[in-house]
PDB file of C-alpha atoms in Angstrom:
ATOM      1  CA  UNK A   3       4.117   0.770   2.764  1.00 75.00           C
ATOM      2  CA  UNK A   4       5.246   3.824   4.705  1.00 85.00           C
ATOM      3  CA  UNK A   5       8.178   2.565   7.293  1.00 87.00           C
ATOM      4  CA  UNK A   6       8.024   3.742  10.899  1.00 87.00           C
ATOM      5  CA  UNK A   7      10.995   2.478  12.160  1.00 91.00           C
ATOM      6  CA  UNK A   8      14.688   2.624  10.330  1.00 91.00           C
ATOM      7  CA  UNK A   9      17.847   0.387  11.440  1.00 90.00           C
ATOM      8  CA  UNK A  10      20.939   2.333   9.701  1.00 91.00           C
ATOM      9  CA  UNK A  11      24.015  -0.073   9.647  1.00 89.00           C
ATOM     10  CA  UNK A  12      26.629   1.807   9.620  1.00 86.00           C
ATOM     11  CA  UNK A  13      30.519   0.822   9.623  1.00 84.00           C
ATOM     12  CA  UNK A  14      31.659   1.411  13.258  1.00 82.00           C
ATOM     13  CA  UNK A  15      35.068   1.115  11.760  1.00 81.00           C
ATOM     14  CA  UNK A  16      35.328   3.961   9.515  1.00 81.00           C
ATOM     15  CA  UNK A  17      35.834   7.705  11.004  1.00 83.00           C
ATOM     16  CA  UNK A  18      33.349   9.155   7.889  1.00 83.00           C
ATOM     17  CA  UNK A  19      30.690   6.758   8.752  1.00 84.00           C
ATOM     18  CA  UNK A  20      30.839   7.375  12.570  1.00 86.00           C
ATOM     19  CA  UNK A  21      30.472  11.409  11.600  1.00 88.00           C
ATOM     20  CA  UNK A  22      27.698  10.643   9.510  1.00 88.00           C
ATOM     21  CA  UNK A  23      25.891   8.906  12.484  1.00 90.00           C
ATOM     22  CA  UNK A  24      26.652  11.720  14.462  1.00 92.00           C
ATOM     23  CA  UNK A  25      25.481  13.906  12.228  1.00 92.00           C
ATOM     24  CA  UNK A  26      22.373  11.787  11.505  1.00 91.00           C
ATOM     25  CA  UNK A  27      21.386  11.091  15.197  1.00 91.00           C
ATOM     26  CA  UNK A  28      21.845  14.797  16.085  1.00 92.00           C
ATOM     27  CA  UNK A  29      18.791  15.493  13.749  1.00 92.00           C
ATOM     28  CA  UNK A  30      15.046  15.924  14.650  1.00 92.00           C
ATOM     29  CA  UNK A  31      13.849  12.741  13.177  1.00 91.00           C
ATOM     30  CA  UNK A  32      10.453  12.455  11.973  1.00 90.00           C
ATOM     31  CA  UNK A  33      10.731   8.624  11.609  1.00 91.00           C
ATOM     32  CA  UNK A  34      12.978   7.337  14.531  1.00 92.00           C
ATOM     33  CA  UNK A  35      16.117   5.805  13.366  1.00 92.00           C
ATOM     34  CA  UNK A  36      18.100   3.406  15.400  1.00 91.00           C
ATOM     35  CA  UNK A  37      21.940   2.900  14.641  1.00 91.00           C
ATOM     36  CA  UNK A  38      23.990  -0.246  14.819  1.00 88.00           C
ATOM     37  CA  UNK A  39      27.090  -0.882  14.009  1.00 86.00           C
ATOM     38  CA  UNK A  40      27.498  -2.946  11.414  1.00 82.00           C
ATOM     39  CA  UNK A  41      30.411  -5.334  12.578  1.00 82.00           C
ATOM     40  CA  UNK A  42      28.200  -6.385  15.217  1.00 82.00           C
ATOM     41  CA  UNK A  43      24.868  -7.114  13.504  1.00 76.00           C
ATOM     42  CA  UNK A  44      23.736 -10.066  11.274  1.00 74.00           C
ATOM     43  CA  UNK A  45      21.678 -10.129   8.338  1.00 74.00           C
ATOM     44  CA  UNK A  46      21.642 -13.070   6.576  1.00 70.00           C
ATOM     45  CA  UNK A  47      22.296 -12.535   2.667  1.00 70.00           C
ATOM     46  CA  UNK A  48      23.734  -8.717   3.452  1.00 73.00           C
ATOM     47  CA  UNK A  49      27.204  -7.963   2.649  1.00 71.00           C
ATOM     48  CA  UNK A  50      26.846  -5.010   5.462  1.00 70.00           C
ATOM     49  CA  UNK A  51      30.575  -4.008   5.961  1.00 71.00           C
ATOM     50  CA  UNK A  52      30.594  -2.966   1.979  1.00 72.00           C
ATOM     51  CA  UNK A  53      27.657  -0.256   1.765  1.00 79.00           C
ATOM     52  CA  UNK A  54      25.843   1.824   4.376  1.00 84.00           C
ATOM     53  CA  UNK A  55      22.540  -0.002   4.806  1.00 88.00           C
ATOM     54  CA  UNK A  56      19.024   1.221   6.348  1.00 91.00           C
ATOM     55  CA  UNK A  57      16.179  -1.748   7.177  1.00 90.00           C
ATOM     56  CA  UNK A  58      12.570  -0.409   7.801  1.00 90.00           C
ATOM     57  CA  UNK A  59      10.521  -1.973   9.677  1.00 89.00           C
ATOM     58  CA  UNK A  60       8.616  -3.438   6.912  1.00 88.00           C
ATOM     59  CA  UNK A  61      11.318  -5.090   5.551  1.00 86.00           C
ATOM     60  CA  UNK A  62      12.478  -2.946   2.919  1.00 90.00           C
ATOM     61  CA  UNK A  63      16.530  -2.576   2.411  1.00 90.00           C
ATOM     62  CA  UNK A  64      17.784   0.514   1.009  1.00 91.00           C
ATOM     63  CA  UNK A  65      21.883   0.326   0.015  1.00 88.00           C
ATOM     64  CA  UNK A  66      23.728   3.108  -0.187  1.00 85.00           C
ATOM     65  CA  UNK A  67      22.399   6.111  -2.448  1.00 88.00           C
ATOM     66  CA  UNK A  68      18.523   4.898  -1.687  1.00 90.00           C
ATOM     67  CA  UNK A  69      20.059   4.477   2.057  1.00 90.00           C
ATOM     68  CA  UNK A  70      20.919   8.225   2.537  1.00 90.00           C
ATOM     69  CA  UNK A  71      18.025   9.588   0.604  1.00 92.00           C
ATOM     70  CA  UNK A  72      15.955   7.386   3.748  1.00 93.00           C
ATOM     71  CA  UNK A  73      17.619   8.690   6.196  1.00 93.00           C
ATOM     72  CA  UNK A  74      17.101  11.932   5.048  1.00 92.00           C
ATOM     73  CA  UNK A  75      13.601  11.629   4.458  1.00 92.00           C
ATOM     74  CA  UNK A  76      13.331  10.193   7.931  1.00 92.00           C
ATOM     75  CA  UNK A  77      14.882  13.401   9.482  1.00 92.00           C
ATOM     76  CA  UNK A  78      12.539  16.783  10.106  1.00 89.00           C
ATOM     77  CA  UNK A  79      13.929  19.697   7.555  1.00 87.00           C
ATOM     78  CA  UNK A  80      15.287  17.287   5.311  1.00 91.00           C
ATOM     79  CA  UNK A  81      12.443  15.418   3.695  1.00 90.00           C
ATOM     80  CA  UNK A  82      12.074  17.881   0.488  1.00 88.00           C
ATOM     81  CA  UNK A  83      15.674  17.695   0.237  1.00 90.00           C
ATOM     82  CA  UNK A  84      15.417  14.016   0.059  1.00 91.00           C
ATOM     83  CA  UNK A  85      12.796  13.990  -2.616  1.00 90.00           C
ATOM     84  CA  UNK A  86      14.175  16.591  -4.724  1.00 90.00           C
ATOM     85  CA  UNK A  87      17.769  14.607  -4.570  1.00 91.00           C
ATOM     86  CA  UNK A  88      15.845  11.411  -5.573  1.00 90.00           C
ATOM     87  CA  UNK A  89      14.535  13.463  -8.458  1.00 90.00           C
ATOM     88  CA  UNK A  90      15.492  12.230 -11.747  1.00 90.00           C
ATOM     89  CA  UNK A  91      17.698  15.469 -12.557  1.00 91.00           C
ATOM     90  CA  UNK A  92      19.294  15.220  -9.230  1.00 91.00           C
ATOM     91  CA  UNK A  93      19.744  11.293  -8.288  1.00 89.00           C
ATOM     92  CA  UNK A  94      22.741  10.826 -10.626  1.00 91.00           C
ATOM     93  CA  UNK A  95      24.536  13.582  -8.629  1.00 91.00           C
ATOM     94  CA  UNK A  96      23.610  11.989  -5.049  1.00 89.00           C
ATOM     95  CA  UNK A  97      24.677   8.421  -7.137  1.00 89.00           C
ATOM     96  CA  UNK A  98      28.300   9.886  -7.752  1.00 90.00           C
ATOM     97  CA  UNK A  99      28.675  12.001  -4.236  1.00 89.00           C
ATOM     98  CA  UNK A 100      27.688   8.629  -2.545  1.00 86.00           C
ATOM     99  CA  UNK A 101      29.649   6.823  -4.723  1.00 85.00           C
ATOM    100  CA  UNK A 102      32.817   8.913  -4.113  1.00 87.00           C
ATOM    101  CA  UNK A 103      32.297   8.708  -0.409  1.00 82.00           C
ATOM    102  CA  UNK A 104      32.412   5.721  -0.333  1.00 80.00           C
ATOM    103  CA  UNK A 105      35.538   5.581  -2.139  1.00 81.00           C
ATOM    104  CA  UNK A 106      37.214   7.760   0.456  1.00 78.00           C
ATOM    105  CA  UNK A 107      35.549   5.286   3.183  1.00 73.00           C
ATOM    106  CA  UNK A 108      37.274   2.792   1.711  1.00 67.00           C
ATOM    107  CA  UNK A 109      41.099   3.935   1.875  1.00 61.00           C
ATOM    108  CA  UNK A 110      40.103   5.663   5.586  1.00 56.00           C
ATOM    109  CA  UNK A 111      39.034   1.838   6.240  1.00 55.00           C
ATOM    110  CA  UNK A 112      42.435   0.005   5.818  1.00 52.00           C
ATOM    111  CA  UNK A 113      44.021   2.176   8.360  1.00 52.00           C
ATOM    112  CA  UNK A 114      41.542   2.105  10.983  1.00 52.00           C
ATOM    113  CA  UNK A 115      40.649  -1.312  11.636  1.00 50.00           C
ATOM    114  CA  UNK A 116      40.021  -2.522  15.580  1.00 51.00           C
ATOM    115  CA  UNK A 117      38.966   1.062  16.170  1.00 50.00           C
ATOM    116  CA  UNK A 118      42.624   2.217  15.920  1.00 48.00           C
ATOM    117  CA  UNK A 119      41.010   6.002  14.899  1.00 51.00           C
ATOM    118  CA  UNK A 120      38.035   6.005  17.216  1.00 48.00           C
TER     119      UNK A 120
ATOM    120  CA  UNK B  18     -23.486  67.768  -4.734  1.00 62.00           C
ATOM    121  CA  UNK B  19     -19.651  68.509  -5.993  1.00 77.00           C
ATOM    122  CA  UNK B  20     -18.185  65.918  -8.271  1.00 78.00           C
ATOM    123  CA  UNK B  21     -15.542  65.311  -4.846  1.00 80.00           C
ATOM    124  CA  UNK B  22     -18.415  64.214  -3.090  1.00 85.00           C
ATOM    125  CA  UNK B  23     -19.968  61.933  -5.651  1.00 85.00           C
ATOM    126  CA  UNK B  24     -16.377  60.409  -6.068  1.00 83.00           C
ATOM    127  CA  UNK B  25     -15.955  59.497  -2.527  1.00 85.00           C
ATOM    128  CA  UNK B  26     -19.483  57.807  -2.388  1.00 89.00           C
ATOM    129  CA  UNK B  27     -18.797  55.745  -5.095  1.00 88.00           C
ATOM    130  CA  UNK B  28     -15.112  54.958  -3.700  1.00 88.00           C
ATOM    131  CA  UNK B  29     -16.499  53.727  -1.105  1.00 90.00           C
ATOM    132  CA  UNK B  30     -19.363  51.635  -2.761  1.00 92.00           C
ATOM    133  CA  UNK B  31     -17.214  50.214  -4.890  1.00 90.00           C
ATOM    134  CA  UNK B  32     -14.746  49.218  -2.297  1.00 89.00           C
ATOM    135  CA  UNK B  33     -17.302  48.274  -0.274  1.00 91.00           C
ATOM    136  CA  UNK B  34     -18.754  45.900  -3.186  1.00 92.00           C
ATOM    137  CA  UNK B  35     -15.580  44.498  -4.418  1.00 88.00           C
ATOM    138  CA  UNK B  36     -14.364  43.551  -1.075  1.00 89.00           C
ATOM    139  CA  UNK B  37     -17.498  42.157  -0.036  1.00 92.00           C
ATOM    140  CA  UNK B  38     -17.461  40.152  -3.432  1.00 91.00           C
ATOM    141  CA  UNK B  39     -13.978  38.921  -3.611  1.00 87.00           C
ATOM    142  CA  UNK B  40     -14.301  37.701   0.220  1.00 89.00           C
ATOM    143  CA  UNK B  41     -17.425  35.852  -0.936  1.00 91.00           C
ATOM    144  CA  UNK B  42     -15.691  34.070  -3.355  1.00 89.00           C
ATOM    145  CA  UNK B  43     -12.433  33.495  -1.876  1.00 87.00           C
ATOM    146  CA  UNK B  44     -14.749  31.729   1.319  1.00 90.00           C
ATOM    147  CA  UNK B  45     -16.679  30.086  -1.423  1.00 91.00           C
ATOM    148  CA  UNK B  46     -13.287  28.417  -3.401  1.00 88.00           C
ATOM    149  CA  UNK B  47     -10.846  28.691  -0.809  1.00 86.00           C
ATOM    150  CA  UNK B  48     -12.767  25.856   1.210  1.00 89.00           C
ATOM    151  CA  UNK B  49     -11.659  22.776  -0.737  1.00 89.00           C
ATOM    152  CA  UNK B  50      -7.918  24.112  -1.229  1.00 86.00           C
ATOM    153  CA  UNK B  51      -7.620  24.762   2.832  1.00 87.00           C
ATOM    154  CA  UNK B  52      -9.467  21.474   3.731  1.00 89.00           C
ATOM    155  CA  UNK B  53      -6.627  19.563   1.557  1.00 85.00           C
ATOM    156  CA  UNK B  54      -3.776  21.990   2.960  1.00 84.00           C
ATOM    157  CA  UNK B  55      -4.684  21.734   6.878  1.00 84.00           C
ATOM    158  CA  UNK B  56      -5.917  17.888   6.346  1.00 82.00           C
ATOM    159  CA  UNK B  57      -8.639  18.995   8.894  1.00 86.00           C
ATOM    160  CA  UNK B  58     -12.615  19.885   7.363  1.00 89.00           C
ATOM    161  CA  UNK B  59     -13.539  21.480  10.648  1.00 92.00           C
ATOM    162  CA  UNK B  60      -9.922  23.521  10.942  1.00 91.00           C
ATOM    163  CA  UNK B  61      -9.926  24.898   7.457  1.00 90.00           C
ATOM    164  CA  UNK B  62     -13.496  26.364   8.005  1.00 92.00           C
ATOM    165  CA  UNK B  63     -12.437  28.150  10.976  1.00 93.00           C
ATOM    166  CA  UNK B  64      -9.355  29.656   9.305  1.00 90.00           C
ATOM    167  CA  UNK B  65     -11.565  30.071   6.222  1.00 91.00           C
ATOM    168  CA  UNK B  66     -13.770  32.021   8.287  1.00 92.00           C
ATOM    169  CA  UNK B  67     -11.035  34.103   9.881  1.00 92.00           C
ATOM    170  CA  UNK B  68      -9.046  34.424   7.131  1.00 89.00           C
ATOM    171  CA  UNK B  69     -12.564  36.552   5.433  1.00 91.00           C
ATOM    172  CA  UNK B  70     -12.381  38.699   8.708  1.00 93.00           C
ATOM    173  CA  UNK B  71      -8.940  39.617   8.610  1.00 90.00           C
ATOM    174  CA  UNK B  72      -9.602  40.494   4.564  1.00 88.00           C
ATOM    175  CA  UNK B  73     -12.188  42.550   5.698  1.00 91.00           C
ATOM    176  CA  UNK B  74     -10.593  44.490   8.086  1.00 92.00           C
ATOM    177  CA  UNK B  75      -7.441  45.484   5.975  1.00 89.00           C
ATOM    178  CA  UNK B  76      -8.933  45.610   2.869  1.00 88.00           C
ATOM    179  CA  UNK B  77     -11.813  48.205   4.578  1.00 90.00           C
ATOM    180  CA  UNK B  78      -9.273  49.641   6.396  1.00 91.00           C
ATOM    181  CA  UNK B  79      -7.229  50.007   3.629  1.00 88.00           C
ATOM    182  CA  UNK B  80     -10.145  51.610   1.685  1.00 88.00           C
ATOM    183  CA  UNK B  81     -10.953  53.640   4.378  1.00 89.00           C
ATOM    184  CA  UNK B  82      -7.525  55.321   4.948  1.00 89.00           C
ATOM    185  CA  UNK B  83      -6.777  55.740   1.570  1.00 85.00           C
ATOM    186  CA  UNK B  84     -10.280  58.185   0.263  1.00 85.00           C
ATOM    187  CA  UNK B  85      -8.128  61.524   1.062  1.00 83.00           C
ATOM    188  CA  UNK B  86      -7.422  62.742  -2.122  1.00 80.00           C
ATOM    189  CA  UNK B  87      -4.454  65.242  -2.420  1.00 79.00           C
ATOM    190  CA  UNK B  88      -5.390  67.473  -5.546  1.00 77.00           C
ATOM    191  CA  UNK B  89      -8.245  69.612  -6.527  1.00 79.00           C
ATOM    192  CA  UNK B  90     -11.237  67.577  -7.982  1.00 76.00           C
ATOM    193  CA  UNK B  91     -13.593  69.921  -9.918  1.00 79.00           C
ATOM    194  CA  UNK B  92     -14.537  68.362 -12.941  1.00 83.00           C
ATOM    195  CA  UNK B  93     -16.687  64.887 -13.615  1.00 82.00           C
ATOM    196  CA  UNK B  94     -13.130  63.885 -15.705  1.00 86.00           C
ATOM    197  CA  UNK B  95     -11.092  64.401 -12.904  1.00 82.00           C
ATOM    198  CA  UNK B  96     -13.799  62.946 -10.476  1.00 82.00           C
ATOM    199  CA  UNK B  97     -13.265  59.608 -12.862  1.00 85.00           C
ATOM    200  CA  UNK B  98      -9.590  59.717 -13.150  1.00 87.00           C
ATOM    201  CA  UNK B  99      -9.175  59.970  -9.268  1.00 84.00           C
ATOM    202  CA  UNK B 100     -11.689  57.031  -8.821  1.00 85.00           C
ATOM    203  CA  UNK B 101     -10.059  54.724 -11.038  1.00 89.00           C
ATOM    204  CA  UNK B 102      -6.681  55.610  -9.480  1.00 88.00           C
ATOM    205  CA  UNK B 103      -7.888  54.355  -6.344  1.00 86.00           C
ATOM    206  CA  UNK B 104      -9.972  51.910  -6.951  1.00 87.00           C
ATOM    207  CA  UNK B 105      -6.925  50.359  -8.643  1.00 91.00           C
ATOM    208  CA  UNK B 106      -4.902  50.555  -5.935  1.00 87.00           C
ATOM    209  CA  UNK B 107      -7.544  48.807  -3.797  1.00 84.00           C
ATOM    210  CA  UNK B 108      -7.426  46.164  -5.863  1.00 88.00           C
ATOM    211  CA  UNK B 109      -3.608  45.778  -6.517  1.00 91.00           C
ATOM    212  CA  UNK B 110      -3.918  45.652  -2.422  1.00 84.00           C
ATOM    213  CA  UNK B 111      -6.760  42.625  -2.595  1.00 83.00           C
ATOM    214  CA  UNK B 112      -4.244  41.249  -5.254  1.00 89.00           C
ATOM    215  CA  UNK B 113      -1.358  40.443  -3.126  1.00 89.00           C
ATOM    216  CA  UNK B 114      -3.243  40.080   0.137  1.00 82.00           C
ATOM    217  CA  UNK B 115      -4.514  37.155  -1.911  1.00 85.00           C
ATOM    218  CA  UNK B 116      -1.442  35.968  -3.191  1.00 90.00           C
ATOM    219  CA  UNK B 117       0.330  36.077   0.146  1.00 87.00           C
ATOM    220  CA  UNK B 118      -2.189  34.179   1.538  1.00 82.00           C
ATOM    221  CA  UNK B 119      -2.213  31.567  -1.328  1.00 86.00           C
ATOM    222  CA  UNK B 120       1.283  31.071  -0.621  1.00 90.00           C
ATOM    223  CA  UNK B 121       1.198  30.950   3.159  1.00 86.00           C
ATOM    224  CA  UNK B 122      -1.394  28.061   2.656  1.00 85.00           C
ATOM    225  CA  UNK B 123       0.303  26.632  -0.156  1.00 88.00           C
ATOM    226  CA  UNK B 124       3.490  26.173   1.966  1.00 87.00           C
ATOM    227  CA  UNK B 125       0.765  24.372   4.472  1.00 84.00           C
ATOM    228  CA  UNK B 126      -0.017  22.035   2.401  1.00 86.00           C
ATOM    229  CA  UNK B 127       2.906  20.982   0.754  1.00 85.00           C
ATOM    230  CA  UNK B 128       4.656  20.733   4.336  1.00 84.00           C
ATOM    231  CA  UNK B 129       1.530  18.622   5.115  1.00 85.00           C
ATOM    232  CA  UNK B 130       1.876  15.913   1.866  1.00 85.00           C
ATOM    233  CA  UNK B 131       5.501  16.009   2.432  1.00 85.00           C
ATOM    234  CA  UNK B 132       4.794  14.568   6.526  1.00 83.00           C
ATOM    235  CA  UNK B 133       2.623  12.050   4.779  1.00 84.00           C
ATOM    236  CA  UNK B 134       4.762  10.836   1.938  1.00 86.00           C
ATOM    237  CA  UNK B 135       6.663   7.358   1.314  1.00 88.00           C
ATOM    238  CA  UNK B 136      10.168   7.026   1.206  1.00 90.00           C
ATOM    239  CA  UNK B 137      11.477   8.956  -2.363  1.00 89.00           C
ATOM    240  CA  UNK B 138      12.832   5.891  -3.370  1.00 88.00           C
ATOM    241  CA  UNK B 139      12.659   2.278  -4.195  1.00 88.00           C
ATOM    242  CA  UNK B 140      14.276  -0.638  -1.826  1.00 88.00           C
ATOM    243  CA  UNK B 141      17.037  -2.346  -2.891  1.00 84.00           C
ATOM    244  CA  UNK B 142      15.406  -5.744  -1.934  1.00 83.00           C
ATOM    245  CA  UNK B 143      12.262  -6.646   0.817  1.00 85.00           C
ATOM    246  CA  UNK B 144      13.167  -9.438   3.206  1.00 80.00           C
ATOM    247  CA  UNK B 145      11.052 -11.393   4.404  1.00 76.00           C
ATOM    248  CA  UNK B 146      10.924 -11.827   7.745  1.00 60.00           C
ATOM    249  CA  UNK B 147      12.856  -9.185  10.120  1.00 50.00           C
ATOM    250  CA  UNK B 148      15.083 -10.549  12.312  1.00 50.00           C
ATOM    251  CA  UNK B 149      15.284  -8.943  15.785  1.00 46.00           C
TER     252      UNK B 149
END
């Protein structure tokens, strides 16, 4: 089922994932995509502070990698991007770049805690 | 009559003919490919039929411009050499006229599947029930 609606949980606590939402909600968006921080929402059963996490509307949870491929497949200009990075030559690549964001995220993280960096 | 004269009658027969032709067919073939690239049956005849007038017009007007010839033509060799010249380039200008347009439409319709398609990837899990 095709979503028409996308929650991204993002960290409100970490400066890269705060430019990423920036970046994100400057975007045309072919499917609308509402932000929330993640320290303030609740999703039972979702570690949401650990991952960048995007519900659809139907229910469907995509976790980090498969979260940023939706959001770019949600965004006008971006959806060929999004299939060609979830493209079996290319998804190992968005894997690691993912990966290694989050990485950074996490030593960023440590220091800025109660929105000391906002 | 001179073998010039001949020559430019059948330039312009043949032109005449193989535009005439290939715009039958490409109106003929082209309908299923635009119907699936606009996503519209009554849209893709319209273009389909404006898309034969425009391939009229420069391909006729192509023709049309292009029957000067520059050298003598005295003999019925040279008369055939001339003609097959042009007629070449006639077609070499139906050829990528075509193309172009094939990719024009061709960048339609994958823009089109691309606004239709499902997320390039798998969830992670499905809940159940949404909250809020």
């Amino acid at each position: 089922m095709t979503p028409g609606r996308l929650t991204v949980l993002y960290d409100g606590g970490c400066p890269l994932c705060r430019a990423a939402q920036r970046w994100l909600a400057g975007r045309a968006q072919l499917v609308p995509l509402d932000f929330v921080d993640a320290r303030t929402a609740r999703y039972p059963g979702l570690d949401l502070l650990g991952d960048v996490t995007v519900v659809a509307d139907t229910g469907a949870v995509y976790r980090g990698d498969s979260a940023w491929l939706v959001c770019l497949w949600a965004l006008d200009g971006y959806r060929s991007l999004a299939v060609r990075l979830a493209g079996p030559r290319l998804r190992p690549l968005a894997r690691r770049v993912v990966r290694t964001a989050a990485a950074l995220r996490g030593g960023y993280r440590q220091s800025c805690d109660d929105d000391a960096c906002r | 009559m001179a073998a010039k004269t001949w020559m430019d009658l059948s330039y312009l027969a043949i032109s005449i003919g193989l535009t005439a032709w290939v715009a039958h067919t490409l109106f003929r073939n082209g309908q299923v490919f635009l119907d699936d690239a606009l996503g519209n049956e009554r849209l893709a005849l319209s273009v389909n039929r404006l898309l034969v007038v425009g391939f009229y017009l420069l391909n006729l007007g192509y023709a049309a411009v292009a029957i000067r010839v520059s050298g003598t033509v005295a003999t019925a060799t040279d008369a055939v050499q001339t003609l097959s010249v042009k007629i070449g380039l006639v077609l070499l200008v139906l050829g990528v006229v075509h193309m172009g347009n094939l990719y024009v439409l061709s960048r339609f319709r994958r823009r089109r599947l691309l606004d239709a398609a499902p997320p390039p990837v798998a969830p992670s899990l499905v809940l159940p029930k949404l909250d809020g």
